[in-house]
CSV table of C-alpha atoms in Angstrom, one decimal:
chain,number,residue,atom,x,y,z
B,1,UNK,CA,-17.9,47.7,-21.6
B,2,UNK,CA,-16.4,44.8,-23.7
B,3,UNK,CA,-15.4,45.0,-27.3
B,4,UNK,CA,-18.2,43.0,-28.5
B,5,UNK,CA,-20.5,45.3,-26.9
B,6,UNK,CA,-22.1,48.1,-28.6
B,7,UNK,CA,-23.2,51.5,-27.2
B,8,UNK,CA,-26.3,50.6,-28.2
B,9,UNK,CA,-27.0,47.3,-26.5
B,10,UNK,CA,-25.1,49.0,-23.7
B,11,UNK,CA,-28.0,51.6,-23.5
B,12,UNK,CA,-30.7,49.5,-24.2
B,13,UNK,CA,-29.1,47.2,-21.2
B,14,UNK,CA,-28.9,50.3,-19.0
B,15,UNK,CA,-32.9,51.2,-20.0
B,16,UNK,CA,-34.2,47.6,-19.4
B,17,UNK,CA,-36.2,47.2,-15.6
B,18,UNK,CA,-34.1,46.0,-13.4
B,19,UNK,CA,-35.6,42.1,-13.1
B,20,UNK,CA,-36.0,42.0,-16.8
B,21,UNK,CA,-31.9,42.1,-17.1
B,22,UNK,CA,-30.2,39.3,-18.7
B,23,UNK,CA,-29.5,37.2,-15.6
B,24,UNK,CA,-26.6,35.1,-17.2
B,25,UNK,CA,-24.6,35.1,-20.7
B,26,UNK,CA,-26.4,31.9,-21.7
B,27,UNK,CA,-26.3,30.5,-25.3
B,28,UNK,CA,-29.4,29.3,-27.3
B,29,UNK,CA,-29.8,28.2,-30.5
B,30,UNK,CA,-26.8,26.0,-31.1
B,31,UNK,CA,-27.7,23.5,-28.3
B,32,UNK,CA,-30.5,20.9,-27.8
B,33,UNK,CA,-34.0,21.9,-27.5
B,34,UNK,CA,-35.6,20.8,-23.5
B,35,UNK,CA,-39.1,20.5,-25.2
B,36,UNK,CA,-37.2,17.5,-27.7
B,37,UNK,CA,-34.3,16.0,-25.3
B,38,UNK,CA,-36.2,15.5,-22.4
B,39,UNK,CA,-38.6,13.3,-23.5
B,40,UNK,CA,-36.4,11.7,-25.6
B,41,UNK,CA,-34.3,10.9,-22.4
B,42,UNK,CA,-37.7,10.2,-20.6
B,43,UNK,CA,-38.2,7.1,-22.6
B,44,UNK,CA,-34.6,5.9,-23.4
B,45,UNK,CA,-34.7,5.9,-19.6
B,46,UNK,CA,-37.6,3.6,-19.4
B,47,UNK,CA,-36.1,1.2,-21.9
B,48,UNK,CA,-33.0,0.9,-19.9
B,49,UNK,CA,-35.1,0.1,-16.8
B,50,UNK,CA,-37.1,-2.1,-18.1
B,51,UNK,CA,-33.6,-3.9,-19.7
B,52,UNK,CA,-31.8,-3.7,-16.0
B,53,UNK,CA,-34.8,-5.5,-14.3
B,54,UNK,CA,-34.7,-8.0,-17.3
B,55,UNK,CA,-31.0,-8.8,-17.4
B,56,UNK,CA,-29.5,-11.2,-14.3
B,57,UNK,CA,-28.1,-14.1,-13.2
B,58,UNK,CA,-32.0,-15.5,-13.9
B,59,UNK,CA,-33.3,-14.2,-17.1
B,60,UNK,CA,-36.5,-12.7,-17.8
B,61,UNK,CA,-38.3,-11.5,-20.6
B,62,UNK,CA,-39.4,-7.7,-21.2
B,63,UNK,CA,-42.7,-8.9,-21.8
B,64,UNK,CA,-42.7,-10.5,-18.3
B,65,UNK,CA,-41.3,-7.4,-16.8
B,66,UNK,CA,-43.6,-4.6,-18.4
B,67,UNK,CA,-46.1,-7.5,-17.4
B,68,UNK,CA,-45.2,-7.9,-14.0
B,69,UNK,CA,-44.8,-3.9,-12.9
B,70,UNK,CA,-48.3,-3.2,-15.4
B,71,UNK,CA,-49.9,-6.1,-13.0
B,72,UNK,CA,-48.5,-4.5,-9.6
B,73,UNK,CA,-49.4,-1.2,-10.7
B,74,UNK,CA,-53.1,-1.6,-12.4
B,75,UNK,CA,-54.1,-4.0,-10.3
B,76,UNK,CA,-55.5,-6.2,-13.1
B,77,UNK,CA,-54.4,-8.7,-15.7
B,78,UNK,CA,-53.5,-12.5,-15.2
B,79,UNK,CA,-50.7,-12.8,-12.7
B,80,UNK,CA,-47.0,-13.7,-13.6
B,81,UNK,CA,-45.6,-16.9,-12.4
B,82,UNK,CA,-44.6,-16.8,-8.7
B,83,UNK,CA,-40.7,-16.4,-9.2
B,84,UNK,CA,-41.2,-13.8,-12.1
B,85,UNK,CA,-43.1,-11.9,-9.8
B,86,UNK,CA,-40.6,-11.9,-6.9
B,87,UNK,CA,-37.4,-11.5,-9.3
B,88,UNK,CA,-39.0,-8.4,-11.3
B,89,UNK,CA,-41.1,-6.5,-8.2
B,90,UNK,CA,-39.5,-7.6,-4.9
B,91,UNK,CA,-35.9,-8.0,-6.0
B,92,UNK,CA,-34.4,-6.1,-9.1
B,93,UNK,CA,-37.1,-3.0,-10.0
B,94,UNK,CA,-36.4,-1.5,-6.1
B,95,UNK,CA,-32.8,-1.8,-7.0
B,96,UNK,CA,-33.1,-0.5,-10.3
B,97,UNK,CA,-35.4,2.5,-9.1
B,98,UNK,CA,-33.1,3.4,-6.3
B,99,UNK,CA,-30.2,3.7,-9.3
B,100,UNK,CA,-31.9,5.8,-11.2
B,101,UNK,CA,-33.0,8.3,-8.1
B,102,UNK,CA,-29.1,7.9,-6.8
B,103,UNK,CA,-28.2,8.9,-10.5
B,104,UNK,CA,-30.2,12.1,-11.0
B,105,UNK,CA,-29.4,13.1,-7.5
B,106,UNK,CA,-25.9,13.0,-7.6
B,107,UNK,CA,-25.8,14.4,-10.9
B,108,UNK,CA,-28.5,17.7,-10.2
B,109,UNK,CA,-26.5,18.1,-6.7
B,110,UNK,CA,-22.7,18.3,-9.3
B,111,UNK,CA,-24.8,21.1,-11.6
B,112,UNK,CA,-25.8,23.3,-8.3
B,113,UNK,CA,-22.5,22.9,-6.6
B,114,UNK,CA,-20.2,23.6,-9.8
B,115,UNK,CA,-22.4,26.6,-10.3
B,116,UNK,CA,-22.6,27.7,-6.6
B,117,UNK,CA,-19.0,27.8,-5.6
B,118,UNK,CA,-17.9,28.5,-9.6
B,119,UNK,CA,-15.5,25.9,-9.9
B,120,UNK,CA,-16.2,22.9,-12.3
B,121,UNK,CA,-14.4,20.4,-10.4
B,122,UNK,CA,-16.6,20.4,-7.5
B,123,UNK,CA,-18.7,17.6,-7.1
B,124,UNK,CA,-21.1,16.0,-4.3
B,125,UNK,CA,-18.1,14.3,-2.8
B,126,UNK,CA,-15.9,17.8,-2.4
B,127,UNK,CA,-17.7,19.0,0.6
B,128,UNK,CA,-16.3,15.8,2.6
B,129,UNK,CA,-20.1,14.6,3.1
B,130,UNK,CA,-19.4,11.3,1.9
B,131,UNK,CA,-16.4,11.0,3.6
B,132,UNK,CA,-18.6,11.8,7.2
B,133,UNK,CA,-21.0,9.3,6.4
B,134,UNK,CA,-18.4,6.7,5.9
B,135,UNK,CA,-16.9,7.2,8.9
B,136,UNK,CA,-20.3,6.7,11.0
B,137,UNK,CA,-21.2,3.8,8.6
B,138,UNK,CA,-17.6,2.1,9.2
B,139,UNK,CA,-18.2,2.8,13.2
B,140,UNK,CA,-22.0,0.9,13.2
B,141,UNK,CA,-20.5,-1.7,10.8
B,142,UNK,CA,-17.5,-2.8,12.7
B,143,UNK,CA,-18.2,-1.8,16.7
B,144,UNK,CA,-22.4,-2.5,16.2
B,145,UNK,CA,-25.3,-0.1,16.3
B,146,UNK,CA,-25.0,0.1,20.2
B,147,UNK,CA,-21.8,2.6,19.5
B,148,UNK,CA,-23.9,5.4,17.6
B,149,UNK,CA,-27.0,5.4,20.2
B,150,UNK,CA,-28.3,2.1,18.4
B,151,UNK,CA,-28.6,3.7,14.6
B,152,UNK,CA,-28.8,1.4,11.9
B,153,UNK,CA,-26.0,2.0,9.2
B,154,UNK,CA,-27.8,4.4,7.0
B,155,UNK,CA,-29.4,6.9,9.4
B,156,UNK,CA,-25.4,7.0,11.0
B,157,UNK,CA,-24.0,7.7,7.7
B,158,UNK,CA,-26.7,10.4,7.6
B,159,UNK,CA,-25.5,11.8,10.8
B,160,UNK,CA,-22.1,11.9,9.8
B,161,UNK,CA,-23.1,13.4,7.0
B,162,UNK,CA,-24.7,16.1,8.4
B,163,UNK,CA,-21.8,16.8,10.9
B,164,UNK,CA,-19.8,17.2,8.0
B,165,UNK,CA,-21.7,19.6,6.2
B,166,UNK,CA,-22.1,21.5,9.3
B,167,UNK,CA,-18.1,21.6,10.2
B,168,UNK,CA,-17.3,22.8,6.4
B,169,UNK,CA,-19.4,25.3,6.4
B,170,UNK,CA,-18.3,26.5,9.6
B,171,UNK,CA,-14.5,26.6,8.5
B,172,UNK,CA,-15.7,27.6,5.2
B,173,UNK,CA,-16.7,31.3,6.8
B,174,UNK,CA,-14.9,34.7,6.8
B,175,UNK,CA,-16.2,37.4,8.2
B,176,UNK,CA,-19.7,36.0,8.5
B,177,UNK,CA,-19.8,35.0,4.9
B,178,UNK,CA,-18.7,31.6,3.0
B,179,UNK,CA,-16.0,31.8,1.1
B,180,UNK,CA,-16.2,29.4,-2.4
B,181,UNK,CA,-12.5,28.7,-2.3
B,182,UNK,CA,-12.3,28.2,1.6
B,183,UNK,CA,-15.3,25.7,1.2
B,184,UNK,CA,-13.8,23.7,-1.4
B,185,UNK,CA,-10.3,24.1,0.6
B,186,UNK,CA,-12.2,22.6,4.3
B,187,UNK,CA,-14.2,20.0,2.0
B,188,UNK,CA,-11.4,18.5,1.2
B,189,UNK,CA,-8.8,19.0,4.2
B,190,UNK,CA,-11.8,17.2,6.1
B,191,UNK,CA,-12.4,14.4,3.4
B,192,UNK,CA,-8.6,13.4,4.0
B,193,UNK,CA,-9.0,13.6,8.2
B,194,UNK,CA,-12.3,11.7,7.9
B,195,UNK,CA,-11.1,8.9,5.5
B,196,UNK,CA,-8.0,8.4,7.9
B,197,UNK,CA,-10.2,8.4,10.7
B,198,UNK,CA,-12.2,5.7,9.0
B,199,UNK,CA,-9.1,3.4,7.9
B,200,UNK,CA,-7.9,3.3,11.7
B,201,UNK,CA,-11.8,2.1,12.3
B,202,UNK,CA,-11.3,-0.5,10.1
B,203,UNK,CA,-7.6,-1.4,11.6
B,204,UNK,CA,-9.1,-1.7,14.9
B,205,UNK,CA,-11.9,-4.0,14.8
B,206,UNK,CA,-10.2,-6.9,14.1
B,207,UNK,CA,-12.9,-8.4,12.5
B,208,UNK,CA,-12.3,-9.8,8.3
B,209,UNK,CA,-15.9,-9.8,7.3
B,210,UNK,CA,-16.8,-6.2,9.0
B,211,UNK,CA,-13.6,-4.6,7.2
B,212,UNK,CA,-14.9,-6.3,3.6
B,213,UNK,CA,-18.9,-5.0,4.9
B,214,UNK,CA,-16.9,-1.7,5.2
B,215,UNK,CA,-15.1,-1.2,2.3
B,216,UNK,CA,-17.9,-2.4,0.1
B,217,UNK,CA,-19.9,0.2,1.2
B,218,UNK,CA,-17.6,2.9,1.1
B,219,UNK,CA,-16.9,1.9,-2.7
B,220,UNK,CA,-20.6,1.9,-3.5
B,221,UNK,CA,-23.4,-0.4,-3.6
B,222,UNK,CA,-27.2,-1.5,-4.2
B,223,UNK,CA,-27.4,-4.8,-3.0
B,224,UNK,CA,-29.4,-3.7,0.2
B,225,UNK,CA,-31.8,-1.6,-2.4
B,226,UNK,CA,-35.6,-2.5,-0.9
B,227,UNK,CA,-39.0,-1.1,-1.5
B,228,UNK,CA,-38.9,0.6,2.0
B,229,UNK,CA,-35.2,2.4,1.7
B,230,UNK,CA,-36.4,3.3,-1.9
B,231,UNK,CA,-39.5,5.9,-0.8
B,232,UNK,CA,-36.9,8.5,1.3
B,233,UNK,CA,-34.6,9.3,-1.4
B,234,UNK,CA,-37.0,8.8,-4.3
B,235,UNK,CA,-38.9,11.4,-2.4
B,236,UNK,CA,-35.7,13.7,-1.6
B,237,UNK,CA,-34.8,13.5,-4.8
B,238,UNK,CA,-38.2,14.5,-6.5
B,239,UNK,CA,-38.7,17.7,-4.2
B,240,UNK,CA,-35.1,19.0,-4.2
B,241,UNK,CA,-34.4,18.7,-7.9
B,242,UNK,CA,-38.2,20.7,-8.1
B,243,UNK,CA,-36.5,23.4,-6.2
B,244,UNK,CA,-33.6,23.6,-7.9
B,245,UNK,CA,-34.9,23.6,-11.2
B,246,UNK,CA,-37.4,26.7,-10.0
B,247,UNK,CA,-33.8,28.4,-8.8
B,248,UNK,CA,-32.5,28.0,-12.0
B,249,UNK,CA,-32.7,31.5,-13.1
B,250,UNK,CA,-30.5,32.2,-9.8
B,251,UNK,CA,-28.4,29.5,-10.9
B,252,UNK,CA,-27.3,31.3,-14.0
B,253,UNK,CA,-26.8,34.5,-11.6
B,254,UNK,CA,-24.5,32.4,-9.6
B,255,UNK,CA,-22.5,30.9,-12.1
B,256,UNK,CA,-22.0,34.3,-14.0
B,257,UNK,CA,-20.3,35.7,-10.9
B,258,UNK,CA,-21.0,37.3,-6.9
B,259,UNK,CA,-21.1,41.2,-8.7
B,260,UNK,CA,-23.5,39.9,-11.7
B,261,UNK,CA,-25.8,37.9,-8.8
B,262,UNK,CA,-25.6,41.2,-6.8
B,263,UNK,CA,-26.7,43.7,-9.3
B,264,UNK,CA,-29.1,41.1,-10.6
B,265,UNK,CA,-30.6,41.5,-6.8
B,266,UNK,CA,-29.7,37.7,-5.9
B,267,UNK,CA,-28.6,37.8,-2.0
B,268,UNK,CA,-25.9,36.0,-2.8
B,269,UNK,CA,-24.4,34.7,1.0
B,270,UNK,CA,-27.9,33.7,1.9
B,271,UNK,CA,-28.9,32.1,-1.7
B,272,UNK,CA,-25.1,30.2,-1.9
B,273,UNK,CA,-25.7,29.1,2.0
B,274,UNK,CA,-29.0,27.5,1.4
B,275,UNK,CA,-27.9,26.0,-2.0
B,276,UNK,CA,-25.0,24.1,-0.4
B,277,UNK,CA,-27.2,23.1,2.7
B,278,UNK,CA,-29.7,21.4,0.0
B,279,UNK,CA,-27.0,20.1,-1.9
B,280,UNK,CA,-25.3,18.6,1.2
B,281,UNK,CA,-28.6,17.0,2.7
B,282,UNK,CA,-29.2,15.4,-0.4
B,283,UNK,CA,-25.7,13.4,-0.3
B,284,UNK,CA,-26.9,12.8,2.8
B,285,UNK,CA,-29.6,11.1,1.8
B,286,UNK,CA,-28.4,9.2,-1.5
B,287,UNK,CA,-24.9,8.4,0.3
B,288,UNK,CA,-27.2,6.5,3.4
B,289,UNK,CA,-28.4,4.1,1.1
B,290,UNK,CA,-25.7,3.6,-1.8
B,291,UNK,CA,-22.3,4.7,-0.3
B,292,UNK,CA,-19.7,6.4,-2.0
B,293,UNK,CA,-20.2,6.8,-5.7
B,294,UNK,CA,-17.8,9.0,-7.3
B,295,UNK,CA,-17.9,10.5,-10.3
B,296,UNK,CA,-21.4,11.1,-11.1
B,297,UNK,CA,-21.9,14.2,-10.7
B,298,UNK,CA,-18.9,15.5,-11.6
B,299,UNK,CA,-18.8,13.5,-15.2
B,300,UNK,CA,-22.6,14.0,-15.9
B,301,UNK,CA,-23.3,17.5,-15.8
B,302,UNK,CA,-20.3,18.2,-17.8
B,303,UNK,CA,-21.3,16.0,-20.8
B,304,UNK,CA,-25.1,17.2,-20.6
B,305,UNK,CA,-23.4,21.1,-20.7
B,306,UNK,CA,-21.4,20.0,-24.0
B,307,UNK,CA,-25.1,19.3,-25.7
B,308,UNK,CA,-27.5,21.6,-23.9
B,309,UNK,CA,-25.3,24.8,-22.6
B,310,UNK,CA,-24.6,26.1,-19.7
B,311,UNK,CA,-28.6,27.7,-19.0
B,312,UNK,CA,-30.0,26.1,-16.0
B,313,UNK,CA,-32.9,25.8,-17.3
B,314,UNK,CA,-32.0,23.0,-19.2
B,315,UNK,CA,-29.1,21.6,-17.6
B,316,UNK,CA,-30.9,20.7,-14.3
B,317,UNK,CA,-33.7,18.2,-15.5
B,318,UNK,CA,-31.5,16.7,-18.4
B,319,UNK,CA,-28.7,16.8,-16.1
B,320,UNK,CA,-31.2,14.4,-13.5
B,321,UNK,CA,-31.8,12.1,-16.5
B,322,UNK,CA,-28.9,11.3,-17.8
B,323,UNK,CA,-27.5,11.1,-14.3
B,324,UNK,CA,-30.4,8.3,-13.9
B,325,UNK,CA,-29.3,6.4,-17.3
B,326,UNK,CA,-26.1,6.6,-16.3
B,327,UNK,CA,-26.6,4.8,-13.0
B,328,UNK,CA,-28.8,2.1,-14.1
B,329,UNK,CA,-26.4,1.3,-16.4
B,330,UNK,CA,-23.3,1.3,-14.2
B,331,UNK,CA,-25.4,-1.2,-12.1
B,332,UNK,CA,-26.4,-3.3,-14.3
B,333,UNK,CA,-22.4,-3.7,-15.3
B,334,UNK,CA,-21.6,-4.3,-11.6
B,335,UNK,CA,-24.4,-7.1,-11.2
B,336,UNK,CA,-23.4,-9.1,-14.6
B,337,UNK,CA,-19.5,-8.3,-15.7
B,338,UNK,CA,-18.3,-11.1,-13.0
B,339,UNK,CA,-21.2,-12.9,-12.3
B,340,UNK,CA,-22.4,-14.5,-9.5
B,341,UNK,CA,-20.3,-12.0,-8.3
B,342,UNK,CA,-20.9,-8.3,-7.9
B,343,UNK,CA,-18.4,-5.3,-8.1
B,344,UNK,CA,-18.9,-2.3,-6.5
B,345,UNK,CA,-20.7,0.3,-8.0
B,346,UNK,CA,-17.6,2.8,-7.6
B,347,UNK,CA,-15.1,0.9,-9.0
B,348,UNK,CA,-17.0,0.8,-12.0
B,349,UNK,CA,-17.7,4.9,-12.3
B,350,UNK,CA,-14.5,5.7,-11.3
B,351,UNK,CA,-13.4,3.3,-14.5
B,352,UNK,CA,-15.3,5.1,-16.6
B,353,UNK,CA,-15.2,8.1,-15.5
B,354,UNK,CA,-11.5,9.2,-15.4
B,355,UNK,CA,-11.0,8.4,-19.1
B,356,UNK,CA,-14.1,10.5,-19.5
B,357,UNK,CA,-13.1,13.3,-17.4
B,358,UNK,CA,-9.4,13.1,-18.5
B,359,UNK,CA,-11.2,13.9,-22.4
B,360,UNK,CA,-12.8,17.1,-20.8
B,361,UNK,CA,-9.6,18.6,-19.8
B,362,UNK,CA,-7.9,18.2,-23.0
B,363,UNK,CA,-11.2,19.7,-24.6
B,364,UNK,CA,-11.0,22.3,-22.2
B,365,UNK,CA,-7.3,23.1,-23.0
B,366,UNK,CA,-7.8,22.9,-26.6
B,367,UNK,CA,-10.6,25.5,-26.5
């Protein structure tokens, strides 16, 4: 029994049915209310789209754009002019969409996997699942599709993500059971082999354009964002950040310890081993289509916790919107700071993110 705790909430703990037990020390009243933040979120979100689709090397109004997507989506209303139309619906609002869905994912995968394996430095990138899809990606873009059984350059990066996930997990075990420290141990012993396997790929080929094609992709970016790439993580996205939020409650088991989870009831081996296998599929997914991004969902859920607290209740869908902001506006940066030029969407996280990161440890220590 701690100090704080007395006899009497000790009893009254003891008395309580077993699955009405508090399943986590979470905090309440000093943090942000869902029922006001989300929707608040919700619509700053919108605005920022609706400003990204706007803003470019080719101006267009936010009249034209809400215009433009009300016109696409109602199916009545004037038409736009021909190149408004293709600028806001073909070109910039897929990229902008697949931004935001990039952005939420990474960040709800950071809130599961810091909570899963307990350690607040883990991130979507820790389990070496990018660093397996950039190896297939840099294998299709330099040697061709004909290397990897004729994949195109997303679906290898989600094979070699997969093989990733599958080889940590498998170092990862002990006695039939995954280890949190060993995982985050193999993730990253397996990051290093798989980003050296990648630079001698790159040495290899001989080729100028394919090693720029491949470091562009391993540092992040957009520019190949289309209506029909958009639908599969959109979708992923939507239905595994539904799940998670509905294992919230486990969540908070999770993150409160293996011997709270367990007398809580929560099979912890099988819940932590299908909770990383979502997690990992996911960066599957969002790394296909956008490369490496760091720092998403390692920065994001940490600033969201600071205002909402550590309940997963919360954390998870506020987490996924302000992971989405967040993106959006990263992009937008890339596609206008040296213009026509673009910059790679991970140079521009990683800038913003260490300083940002770099302020949580010294918050951390001070506290």
């Amino acid at each position: 029994m701690s100090k704080q705790e007395t006899p009497a909430a000790a009893t009254a703990d003891e008395e309580r049915p077993r699955g009405a037990r508090r399943s986590t020390p979470v905090h309440g009243g000093r943090y942000a209310s869902l029922a006001i933040a989300a929707p608040v979120l919700f619509v700053l979100l919108l605005g920022t789209v609706c400003v990204a689709v706007s803003v470019g090397s080719v101006g267009v109004g936010l009249g034209t754009v809400v215009k433009v997507i009300a016109d696409h989506l109602t199916g009545v209303g004037t038409p736009a002019g021909v190149m408004d139309d293709q600028i806001v619906w073909n070109l910039r609002l897929p990229r902008v969409l697949l931004a935001a869905a990039v952005g939420a994912g990474l960040a709800v995968v950071g809130v599961t996997l810091q909570a899963t394996v307990r350690n607040p430095l883990a991130d979507p990138y820790v389990l070496g699942v990018s660093a397996g899809a950039g190896l297939m990606a840099s294998i299709v873009i330099t040697l061709g599709s004909v290397a990897v059984a004729g994949l195109s350059t997303s679906a290898a990066a989600f094979v070699g993500a997969l093989v990733a996930m599958v080889a940590v997990l498998g170092l990862s075990r002990r006695a039939g059971r995954v280890i949190p420290s060993r995982l985050l141990l193999a993730g990253v012993t397996l990051s290093y082999l798989f980003s050296g396997a990648t630079s001698f790929v790159i040495f290899r080929s001989g080729n100028a354009d394919a090693a720029h094609s491949v470091l562009f992709w391993l540092l992040g970016s957009l520019s190949e964002a289309s209506w029909s790439n958009l639908s599969l993580p959109a979708a992923a996205v939507l239905v595994v950040g539904v799940h998670l939020m509905l294992q919230a409650r486990t969540l908070n088991a999770l993150a409160a310890g293996d011997d709270a989870a367990l007398s809580l009831g929560v099979a912890v081996h099988r819940v932590r081993i299908r909770l990383l296998v979502v997690a990992s599929l996911l960066t599957g997914v969002l790394v296909a289509v956008s490369g490496g991004i760091g720092f998403v969902g390692l920065i994001v859920p940490h600033l969201v916790r600071l205002v909402v607290g550590p309940d997963h209740r919360r954390l998870l869908p506020l987490a996924m919107l302000v992971g989405a902001i967040y993106l959006v506006v990263v992009d937008l940066l890339c596609r206008v700071l040296v213009r026509p030029e673009e910059l790679p969407i991970g140079i521009v996280t990683a800038v913003l993110g260490a300083p940002v990161f770099l302020w949580l440890l010294r918050r951390s220590e001070a506290s």
